[in-house]
Amino acid sequence: MEALSPLEKKLLIELQKNDGKIKPEKIDMELVKVMNAAAWLQSKGLVKTSENIIKEYEITEEGEKFLKEGLPEKRILKDVEKIEIETLEKKFGKKDVSISIGWALRKGWCRIEKNEKNYLIITEKGKEEIKKKQPEEEALEKIAKKDFNIDEKIIKVLKRREAIKEKEKVERIIYLTDKGWEIVKKGIKIEEEISQLTPEIIRSGKWKKVKFRKYDIKAFAPSIYPGKLHPLTQLIEKIRRIFSEMGFKEIRGSYVESCFWNMDALFIPQDHPARDMQDTFYCKKPDKIDIDDELIEKIARVHENGGMTGSIGWRYKFNKEEAKKALLRTHTTVNTIRYLANNPVPPAKVFSIERVFRRENIDSTHLPEFHQIEGIVYEKDANFCMLKGILKEFYTRMGFKKIRFRPSYFPYTEPSLEIEVEWQGKWIELGGAGIFRPEVTIPFGIKEPVLAWGLGLERMAMILLGLNDIRMLYFSDLKWLRELPLLI
Ligand code: PHE
């Protein structure tokens, strides 16, 4: 009871006065306020509301004319025994006469005689009826007084004659429930209550005297779903923030890349399975991207015999045309090698969070388009321990507690590692990392160690959002999106 607002109390009192049942419009309060109070009382189980669609009618211009002048079939037959139709038409107009004769004939008030000319002859019934008030007229008078208790047949006729228009209205009724009765029977008194403490109340000292309304902390509150960023976008924002806070700068690349930058520059041999049409999307337009001849030559030598890197290379014949092929980048390591090629002077700490493409069949754990969180640290004395430290720090900041590293292999790093996090008792691989090999760094004049990593975003998102289907991230399921709490 103490948790009821004055409006709720007022509504309860009105309900009690009206035997527990009332139409909201009948209450001397603004309708929105009544409905609002009713909704709150309903959530507390004290009232119930019902809604009925009821039909109401409105008199049209034509209907008003009927009301004022009487039905037209009455008018044209007035003082008539037998009359030439043409004469009537001259007096009342052709259209009105034809409509009126139609209704008069249907009602048996007249008949038509056809000689050289057409005559209208009134019947005995017609003579009687035109003196009386007709059911249509009575109905219109009732409608004018907002009394809609009218025979369905007459309504039909009036609608057909376009004398009335139908309108639908919702009729609401508020009822007291048994619990509501219990409360009102105890007696409700309305006193001035304060529901919000303001600086004025404190300053004036009024707070000592006033009565505060108690909060009902169990009261129902409607859920609201304001616009918010998509969970993946939120995660990207969070990751951006983490790397920025760790002193990294963000870089960007392009979807379309050459084999040269995506693979050759990273010392991925040209017969590597990842280059297969099965795994990589090659582009038709453009199908080739020009690369500086000297640069290709240098990388060709690295692949063939190690060139100036001290390596013996892959020992095969490098195909320069192959290097120019255009493709959709398969990893964002292409962003970092390009950055290093343009900025060979250390130190550098950069990252990118961008989309990559692989020819994967879509299923609950695979998507052909996904994001990678890529990064490098390029500085004197950078080492493998630092790499592990950075990755551990990143995943810890993302909220993972159990993280482990496993030895791994990539053609462009040595040593290499794989990072796994524990989820539901299982170790899940989230990405790879390592230190760029001399075959990658030396041709670009990179002189200090480069720690590099490429981590999957969607897999991590699945874990953080508790999804067992990766596709959910792209389904746009509104209910899921609405109810998902904010991540940042
Ligand atoms: N490019 C690798 C991948 O796509 C990840 C990686 C990046 C590994 C950088 C080592 C160094 O899985």
Coordinates of C-alpha atoms and ligand atoms in Angstrom, one line a residue:
M1 CA 0.0 0.0 0.0
E2 CA 2.8 2.4 0.9
A3 CA 4.3 1.8 -2.5
L4 CA 1.3 3.0 -4.4
S5 CA 1.5 6.4 -6.1
P6 CA -1.2 9.0 -5.5
L7 CA -2.5 8.3 -9.0
E8 CA -2.7 4.6 -8.4
K9 CA -4.6 5.3 -5.1
K10 CA -7.0 7.7 -6.9
L11 CA -7.8 5.0 -9.5
L12 CA -8.4 2.4 -6.8
I13 CA -10.8 4.8 -5.0
E14 CA -12.7 5.4 -8.2
L15 CA -12.9 1.7 -8.9
Q16 CA -14.2 1.1 -5.4
K17 CA -16.9 3.7 -5.9
N18 CA -17.9 2.1 -9.2
D19 CA -18.3 -1.5 -7.9
G20 CA -14.8 -2.4 -9.1
K21 CA -15.3 -1.7 -12.7
I22 CA -14.8 1.5 -14.7
K23 CA -14.1 2.8 -18.2
P24 CA -11.0 4.9 -18.0
E25 CA -12.6 7.9 -19.8
K26 CA -15.1 8.2 -17.0
I27 CA -12.4 9.1 -14.5
D28 CA -11.7 12.7 -14.0
M29 CA -8.0 12.4 -14.8
E30 CA -6.0 12.7 -17.9
L31 CA -6.4 9.5 -19.9
V32 CA -2.7 8.7 -20.2
K33 CA -2.3 9.1 -16.5
V34 CA -5.2 6.7 -15.8
M35 CA -3.8 4.1 -18.2
N36 CA -0.4 4.5 -16.7
A37 CA -1.7 4.0 -13.2
A38 CA -3.7 1.1 -14.4
A39 CA -0.6 -0.5 -16.0
W40 CA 1.3 -0.2 -12.7
L41 CA -1.6 -1.5 -10.7
Q42 CA -2.0 -4.4 -13.1
S43 CA 1.7 -5.3 -12.7
K44 CA 1.1 -5.4 -8.9
G45 CA -1.9 -7.7 -9.5
L46 CA -4.5 -5.2 -8.1
V47 CA -6.4 -4.5 -11.3
K48 CA -7.0 -6.1 -14.7
T49 CA -7.9 -4.3 -17.9
S50 CA -9.8 -5.6 -20.9
E51 CA -10.0 -4.2 -24.4
N52 CA -12.9 -4.6 -26.7
I53 CA -13.1 -3.4 -30.2
I54 CA -16.5 -1.8 -30.7
K55 CA -18.1 -0.3 -33.7
E56 CA -19.3 3.2 -33.8
Y57 CA -21.0 5.2 -36.6
E58 CA -20.6 8.6 -37.9
I59 CA -23.2 10.5 -40.0
T60 CA -21.9 11.6 -43.4
E61 CA -23.0 14.7 -45.3
E62 CA -25.5 12.6 -47.2
G63 CA -26.8 11.3 -43.9
E64 CA -27.2 14.8 -42.6
K65 CA -29.3 15.6 -45.6
F66 CA -31.6 12.6 -44.9
L67 CA -31.9 13.8 -41.3
K68 CA -32.8 17.3 -42.3
E69 CA -35.0 16.8 -45.3
G70 CA -36.3 13.2 -44.8
L71 CA -35.5 10.3 -47.1
P72 CA -35.5 11.3 -50.8
E73 CA -38.0 8.6 -51.7
K74 CA -40.4 10.3 -49.3
R75 CA -39.7 13.7 -50.8
I76 CA -40.3 12.8 -54.5
L77 CA -43.5 10.9 -53.7
K78 CA -45.0 13.7 -51.7
D79 CA -48.3 15.0 -53.1
V80 CA -48.0 12.5 -56.0
E81 CA -50.7 10.3 -57.5
K82 CA -49.3 9.7 -60.9
I83 CA -46.5 11.8 -62.4
E84 CA -44.4 11.8 -65.4
I85 CA -40.8 10.8 -64.4
E86 CA -39.4 13.6 -66.6
T87 CA -41.3 16.1 -64.5
L88 CA -39.8 14.7 -61.3
E89 CA -36.3 14.8 -62.9
K90 CA -36.7 18.4 -63.7
K91 CA -37.6 19.2 -60.2
F92 CA -35.2 17.0 -58.2
G93 CA -32.4 16.2 -60.6
K94 CA -31.9 13.0 -62.6
K95 CA -29.5 11.3 -60.3
D96 CA -31.5 11.8 -57.1
V97 CA -34.7 10.7 -58.8
S98 CA -33.3 7.5 -60.1
I99 CA -31.8 6.6 -56.7
S100 CA -35.1 7.5 -54.9
I101 CA -37.2 5.6 -57.4
G102 CA -35.0 2.6 -56.9
W103 CA -35.6 2.6 -53.1
A104 CA -39.3 3.4 -53.5
L105 CA -39.8 0.5 -55.9
R106 CA -37.9 -1.9 -53.6
K107 CA -40.1 -0.8 -50.7
G108 CA -43.3 -1.3 -52.7
W109 CA -44.2 2.4 -52.5
C110 CA -44.7 2.9 -56.2
R111 CA -44.8 1.3 -59.6
I112 CA -43.9 2.5 -63.0
E113 CA -46.2 2.6 -66.0
K114 CA -44.6 2.7 -69.4
N115 CA -46.6 4.2 -72.2
E116 CA -45.0 6.7 -74.7
K117 CA -43.8 8.3 -71.5
N118 CA -42.8 6.8 -68.2
Y119 CA -45.1 7.5 -65.3
L120 CA -44.6 7.0 -61.6
I121 CA -47.7 5.8 -59.7
I122 CA -47.8 5.8 -55.9
T123 CA -49.2 2.7 -54.2
E124 CA -51.5 2.6 -51.1
K125 CA -48.5 1.5 -49.0
G126 CA -46.5 4.4 -50.3
K127 CA -49.2 6.8 -49.3
E128 CA -49.2 5.5 -45.8
E129 CA -45.5 5.2 -45.4
I130 CA -44.4 8.6 -46.6
K131 CA -46.4 10.1 -43.8
K132 CA -44.5 8.0 -41.2
K133 CA -41.0 8.3 -39.8
Q134 CA -38.9 5.6 -41.5
P135 CA -36.6 3.2 -39.7
E136 CA -33.6 4.7 -41.5
E137 CA -34.5 8.1 -40.1
E138 CA -35.0 6.8 -36.6
A139 CA -31.6 5.1 -36.8
L140 CA -29.9 8.3 -38.0
E141 CA -31.5 10.2 -35.1
K142 CA -30.2 7.7 -32.7
I143 CA -26.7 7.8 -34.2
A144 CA -26.8 11.6 -33.9
K145 CA -27.2 11.0 -30.2
K146 CA -24.4 8.5 -30.1
D147 CA -26.8 5.6 -29.5
F148 CA -25.5 2.8 -31.6
N149 CA -28.0 0.2 -30.5
I150 CA -29.5 -0.3 -33.9
D151 CA -30.7 -3.2 -36.0
E152 CA -27.9 -4.6 -38.1
K153 CA -30.1 -4.6 -41.3
I154 CA -30.8 -0.9 -41.0
I155 CA -27.1 -0.3 -40.5
K156 CA -26.4 -2.2 -43.7
V157 CA -28.9 -0.1 -45.6
L158 CA -27.5 3.2 -44.2
K159 CA -24.0 2.1 -45.1
R160 CA -25.0 1.2 -48.6
R161 CA -26.7 4.6 -49.0
E162 CA -23.5 6.2 -47.7
A163 CA -25.4 7.9 -45.0
I164 CA -23.1 6.6 -42.3
K165 CA -19.5 5.6 -41.9
E166 CA -18.2 2.9 -39.6
K167 CA -15.5 3.6 -37.1
E168 CA -13.8 1.1 -34.8
K169 CA -13.1 2.1 -31.3
V170 CA -11.3 0.3 -28.4
E171 CA -13.4 0.2 -25.3
R172 CA -11.3 -0.3 -22.3
I173 CA -12.5 -1.4 -18.9
I174 CA -10.5 -1.5 -15.7
Y175 CA -11.5 -4.1 -13.1
L176 CA -10.5 -4.6 -9.5
T177 CA -9.0 -8.0 -8.8
D178 CA -9.6 -9.9 -5.6
K179 CA -6.3 -8.7 -4.3
G180 CA -7.3 -5.1 -5.4
W181 CA -10.6 -5.5 -3.4
E182 CA -8.6 -6.5 -0.3
I183 CA -6.5 -3.4 -0.5
V184 CA -9.4 -1.0 -1.1
K185 CA -11.4 -2.5 1.7
K186 CA -8.7 -1.6 4.1
G187 CA -9.3 2.0 3.2
I188 CA -7.1 4.1 1.0
K189 CA -6.1 7.6 1.9
I190 CA -4.4 10.0 -0.3
E191 CA -1.8 12.1 1.3
E192 CA 0.8 14.3 -0.2
E193 CA 3.9 12.2 -0.7
I194 CA 7.3 12.9 -2.1
S195 CA 8.7 10.4 -4.5
Q196 CA 11.8 12.4 -5.5
L197 CA 14.1 14.2 -3.2
T198 CA 15.2 17.5 -4.7
P199 CA 17.9 20.0 -3.5
E200 CA 15.0 22.4 -2.7
I201 CA 13.4 19.9 -0.3
I202 CA 16.8 19.4 1.4
R203 CA 17.7 23.1 1.5
S204 CA 14.3 24.3 2.8
G205 CA 14.3 21.8 5.6
K206 CA 10.9 20.5 4.2
W207 CA 12.4 17.0 4.2
K208 CA 11.8 16.8 8.0
K209 CA 8.1 17.1 7.6
V210 CA 7.2 15.5 4.4
K211 CA 6.2 11.9 3.9
F212 CA 8.3 9.9 1.5
R213 CA 6.8 7.3 -0.8
K214 CA 8.4 3.9 -0.3
Y215 CA 10.0 2.3 -3.2
D216 CA 8.7 -1.1 -4.3
I217 CA 12.0 -2.6 -5.4
K218 CA 10.2 -5.6 -6.7
A219 CA 7.9 -3.5 -8.9
F220 CA 7.7 -4.5 -12.5
A221 CA 9.6 -2.3 -14.9
P222 CA 9.3 -2.6 -18.7
S223 CA 12.5 -3.5 -20.5
I224 CA 13.7 -0.9 -22.8
Y225 CA 16.0 -1.6 -25.7
P226 CA 17.8 1.5 -26.9
G227 CA 19.9 1.5 -30.0
K228 CA 23.4 0.2 -29.4
L229 CA 26.4 -1.1 -31.3
H230 CA 26.5 -4.6 -32.6
P231 CA 28.4 -6.9 -30.2
L232 CA 31.2 -7.5 -32.7
T233 CA 31.6 -3.7 -33.2
Q234 CA 31.7 -3.3 -29.4
L235 CA 34.4 -6.0 -29.1
I236 CA 36.4 -4.3 -31.9
E237 CA 36.2 -1.1 -29.9
K238 CA 37.3 -2.8 -26.8
I239 CA 40.3 -4.4 -28.5
R240 CA 41.2 -1.1 -30.1
R241 CA 41.2 0.5 -26.7
I242 CA 43.4 -2.3 -25.2
F243 CA 46.1 -2.0 -27.9
S244 CA 46.0 1.8 -27.8
E245 CA 46.4 1.7 -24.1
M246 CA 49.4 -0.6 -24.5
G247 CA 51.0 2.0 -26.8
F248 CA 50.1 0.6 -30.2
K249 CA 49.1 2.6 -33.3
E250 CA 46.3 1.3 -35.6
I251 CA 47.0 0.6 -39.3
R252 CA 44.7 -0.3 -42.1
G253 CA 45.0 -2.2 -45.3
S254 CA 42.9 -3.2 -48.3
Y255 CA 40.7 -6.3 -49.1
V256 CA 42.3 -6.8 -52.5
E257 CA 46.0 -7.6 -52.4
S258 CA 48.6 -9.2 -54.6
C259 CA 50.0 -12.7 -54.0
F260 CA 53.3 -10.9 -53.6
W261 CA 52.4 -9.0 -50.5
N262 CA 49.9 -11.5 -49.1
M263 CA 52.3 -14.5 -49.5
D264 CA 55.6 -14.1 -51.3
A265 CA 56.9 -11.3 -49.2
L266 CA 56.1 -13.5 -46.2
F267 CA 58.2 -16.4 -47.6
I268 CA 55.2 -18.6 -48.2
P269 CA 56.4 -20.9 -50.9
Q270 CA 54.4 -20.7 -54.2
D271 CA 53.3 -24.3 -53.9
H272 CA 52.0 -23.9 -50.4
P273 CA 48.6 -25.5 -49.9
A274 CA 47.0 -22.3 -48.6
R275 CA 47.6 -20.8 -52.1
D276 CA 45.4 -23.3 -53.6
M277 CA 42.2 -22.1 -55.4
Q278 CA 40.4 -24.3 -52.8
D279 CA 41.6 -22.0 -50.0
T280 CA 42.1 -18.5 -51.5
F281 CA 39.7 -16.3 -53.4
Y282 CA 41.5 -15.0 -56.5
C283 CA 40.1 -11.9 -58.2
K284 CA 39.0 -11.6 -61.8
K285 CA 39.0 -7.8 -61.8
P286 CA 41.7 -6.9 -61.3
D287 CA 43.3 -10.2 -62.0
K288 CA 46.9 -8.7 -61.7
I289 CA 48.5 -6.1 -59.5
D290 CA 51.8 -4.6 -60.6
I291 CA 54.8 -5.0 -58.4
D292 CA 58.1 -3.3 -58.7
D293 CA 60.4 -5.5 -60.8
E294 CA 63.4 -5.0 -58.5
L295 CA 61.3 -6.0 -55.5
I296 CA 60.0 -9.2 -57.1
E297 CA 63.5 -10.1 -58.2
K298 CA 64.8 -9.7 -54.7
I299 CA 62.0 -11.9 -53.2
A300 CA 62.4 -14.4 -56.0
R301 CA 66.0 -14.9 -55.0
V302 CA 65.0 -15.4 -51.4
H303 CA 62.6 -18.1 -52.4
E304 CA 65.0 -19.8 -54.8
N305 CA 68.2 -19.8 -52.8
G306 CA 67.9 -17.5 -49.9
G307 CA 69.5 -14.5 -51.6
M308 CA 71.2 -12.3 -49.2
T309 CA 69.4 -13.6 -46.1
G310 CA 71.9 -16.4 -45.3
S311 CA 69.1 -19.0 -45.9
I312 CA 69.2 -21.6 -48.6
G313 CA 65.7 -20.7 -49.7
W314 CA 62.9 -23.1 -50.8
R315 CA 65.0 -24.3 -53.8
Y316 CA 62.3 -24.0 -56.5
K317 CA 61.8 -21.8 -59.6
F318 CA 59.9 -18.7 -58.4
N319 CA 57.1 -17.6 -60.8
K320 CA 57.0 -13.8 -61.1
E321 CA 53.6 -13.8 -62.8
E322 CA 52.1 -15.8 -60.0
A323 CA 53.3 -13.1 -57.6
K324 CA 51.2 -10.5 -59.4
K325 CA 47.9 -12.4 -59.1
A326 CA 45.2 -10.4 -57.3
L327 CA 43.4 -12.0 -54.4
L328 CA 41.2 -11.2 -51.3
R329 CA 43.7 -11.1 -48.5
T330 CA 43.7 -14.3 -46.5
H331 CA 45.3 -12.8 -43.4
T332 CA 46.1 -9.3 -42.1
T333 CA 49.8 -10.2 -41.8
V334 CA 49.9 -8.5 -45.2
N335 CA 49.1 -5.2 -43.4
T336 CA 52.1 -5.5 -41.1
I337 CA 54.6 -6.6 -43.7
R338 CA 53.6 -3.7 -45.9
Y339 CA 53.9 -1.4 -42.9
L340 CA 57.4 -2.7 -42.2
A341 CA 58.4 -2.4 -45.8
N342 CA 57.5 1.3 -45.7
N343 CA 58.8 1.9 -42.2
P344 CA 62.0 -0.1 -41.9
V345 CA 63.4 2.0 -39.1
P346 CA 62.6 0.8 -35.6
P347 CA 60.9 1.0 -33.2
A348 CA 57.2 0.4 -34.2
K349 CA 54.2 -1.0 -32.4
V350 CA 51.2 -1.3 -34.7
F351 CA 48.0 -3.3 -34.9
S352 CA 45.0 -3.8 -37.2
I353 CA 41.6 -5.3 -36.7
E354 CA 40.3 -6.1 -40.2
R355 CA 38.4 -8.5 -42.3
V356 CA 40.0 -11.4 -44.2
F357 CA 38.7 -14.0 -46.6
R358 CA 39.1 -17.7 -47.0
R359 CA 37.3 -20.3 -49.0
E360 CA 35.7 -22.0 -46.1
N361 CA 32.4 -23.7 -46.1
I362 CA 30.1 -22.0 -43.7
D363 CA 29.2 -24.0 -40.6
S364 CA 28.9 -23.5 -36.8
T365 CA 32.6 -22.7 -36.4
H366 CA 33.7 -21.4 -39.9
L367 CA 33.0 -18.3 -41.9
P368 CA 34.5 -17.4 -45.3
E369 CA 34.9 -13.8 -44.0
F370 CA 36.1 -13.0 -40.6
H371 CA 38.3 -10.6 -38.7
Q372 CA 41.9 -10.9 -37.5
I373 CA 43.5 -8.9 -34.8
E374 CA 47.0 -8.4 -36.1
G375 CA 50.0 -6.7 -34.6
I376 CA 53.7 -6.3 -34.4
V377 CA 56.3 -5.1 -32.1
Y378 CA 59.5 -4.1 -33.9
E379 CA 62.3 -3.0 -31.6
K380 CA 65.8 -3.7 -30.6
D381 CA 66.1 -6.7 -28.2
A382 CA 62.5 -7.7 -28.7
N383 CA 62.2 -11.4 -27.8
F384 CA 59.9 -14.4 -27.6
C385 CA 59.2 -13.8 -23.9
M386 CA 58.0 -10.3 -24.7
L387 CA 55.7 -11.7 -27.4
K388 CA 54.1 -14.1 -24.9
G389 CA 53.8 -11.4 -22.4
I390 CA 52.0 -9.1 -24.8
L391 CA 49.6 -11.8 -25.8
K392 CA 48.9 -12.9 -22.3
E393 CA 48.3 -9.3 -21.3
F394 CA 45.9 -8.8 -24.2
Y395 CA 43.8 -11.9 -23.4
T396 CA 43.8 -11.2 -19.7
R397 CA 42.4 -7.7 -20.4
M398 CA 39.8 -9.4 -22.6
G399 CA 38.7 -11.3 -19.6
F400 CA 40.4 -14.7 -20.1
K401 CA 42.0 -16.3 -17.0
K402 CA 43.5 -19.5 -18.4
I403 CA 45.8 -19.0 -21.4
R404 CA 48.5 -21.2 -22.7
F405 CA 51.0 -21.3 -25.6
R406 CA 51.9 -24.2 -27.8
P407 CA 54.8 -24.5 -30.3
S408 CA 53.5 -24.0 -33.9
Y409 CA 54.7 -23.4 -37.4
F410 CA 54.3 -20.6 -39.9
P411 CA 56.5 -20.2 -43.0
Y412 CA 57.3 -16.6 -42.0
T413 CA 58.1 -16.9 -38.2
E414 CA 60.6 -18.8 -36.2
P415 CA 60.0 -19.6 -33.4
S416 CA 56.2 -19.7 -33.8
L417 CA 53.5 -20.3 -31.3
E418 CA 49.8 -20.9 -31.1
I419 CA 47.7 -19.4 -28.3
E420 CA 44.9 -21.2 -26.6
V421 CA 42.4 -20.2 -24.0
E422 CA 40.4 -22.5 -21.8
W423 CA 36.7 -22.5 -22.2
Q424 CA 34.2 -25.0 -20.7
G425 CA 37.1 -27.3 -19.8
K426 CA 38.4 -27.3 -23.4
W427 CA 41.5 -25.6 -24.9
I428 CA 40.5 -23.5 -27.9
E429 CA 43.0 -22.1 -30.3
L430 CA 42.6 -18.4 -30.9
G431 CA 45.6 -17.4 -33.0
G432 CA 49.2 -17.7 -34.0
A433 CA 52.3 -15.6 -33.5
G434 CA 56.0 -15.7 -33.8
I435 CA 59.2 -13.8 -34.7
F436 CA 59.6 -12.9 -38.4
R437 CA 62.3 -15.0 -40.1
P438 CA 65.3 -13.3 -41.7
E439 CA 63.9 -14.4 -45.1
V440 CA 61.0 -12.0 -44.4
T441 CA 62.9 -9.1 -42.7
I442 CA 66.3 -8.8 -44.4
P443 CA 65.0 -8.1 -48.0
F444 CA 63.1 -5.0 -46.6
G445 CA 66.0 -3.8 -44.6
I446 CA 64.4 -4.7 -41.3
K447 CA 67.3 -5.0 -38.8
E448 CA 65.7 -5.7 -35.4
P449 CA 63.5 -8.5 -34.3
V450 CA 59.8 -8.3 -35.2
L451 CA 57.2 -9.9 -32.9
A452 CA 54.1 -10.7 -34.9
W453 CA 50.7 -12.1 -34.2
G454 CA 47.4 -12.8 -35.9
L455 CA 44.4 -13.6 -33.7
G456 CA 40.8 -14.6 -34.7
L457 CA 38.1 -12.2 -33.6
E458 CA 34.9 -14.2 -34.2
R459 CA 36.1 -17.3 -32.3
M460 CA 36.9 -15.2 -29.3
A461 CA 33.6 -13.4 -29.7
M462 CA 31.8 -16.8 -29.6
I463 CA 33.5 -17.6 -26.3
L464 CA 32.9 -14.2 -24.8
L465 CA 29.2 -14.1 -25.9
G466 CA 28.6 -17.8 -25.0
L467 CA 27.6 -18.8 -28.6
N468 CA 27.8 -22.3 -30.0
D469 CA 27.2 -21.1 -33.5
I470 CA 29.6 -18.6 -35.0
R471 CA 26.9 -17.6 -37.6
M472 CA 24.9 -16.0 -34.9
L473 CA 27.3 -13.1 -35.1
Y474 CA 26.0 -12.3 -38.6
F475 CA 22.3 -13.5 -38.3
S476 CA 21.0 -10.2 -37.0
D477 CA 18.7 -12.0 -34.6
L478 CA 16.9 -8.9 -33.2
K479 CA 15.8 -10.6 -30.0
W480 CA 19.3 -11.8 -29.2
L481 CA 20.8 -8.4 -30.1
R482 CA 18.3 -6.5 -28.0
E483 CA 18.8 -8.7 -24.9
L484 CA 22.5 -8.9 -25.1
P485 CA 24.1 -6.8 -22.3
L486 CA 26.6 -4.1 -23.3
L487 CA 30.1 -5.5 -23.5
I488 CA 32.0 -2.2 -23.0
Ligands
PHE1 N1 48.8 -15.1 -40.3 C1 48.5 -16.2 -39.3 C2 47.1 -16.7 -39.5 O1 46.4 -16.2 -40.4 C3 48.7 -15.7 -37.9 C4 50.1 -15.2 -37.7 C5 50.4 -13.9 -37.8 C6 51.1 -16.1 -37.3 C7 51.6 -13.4 -37.5 C8 52.4 -15.6 -37.0 C9 52.6 -14.3 -37.1 O2 46.7 -17.7 -38.9

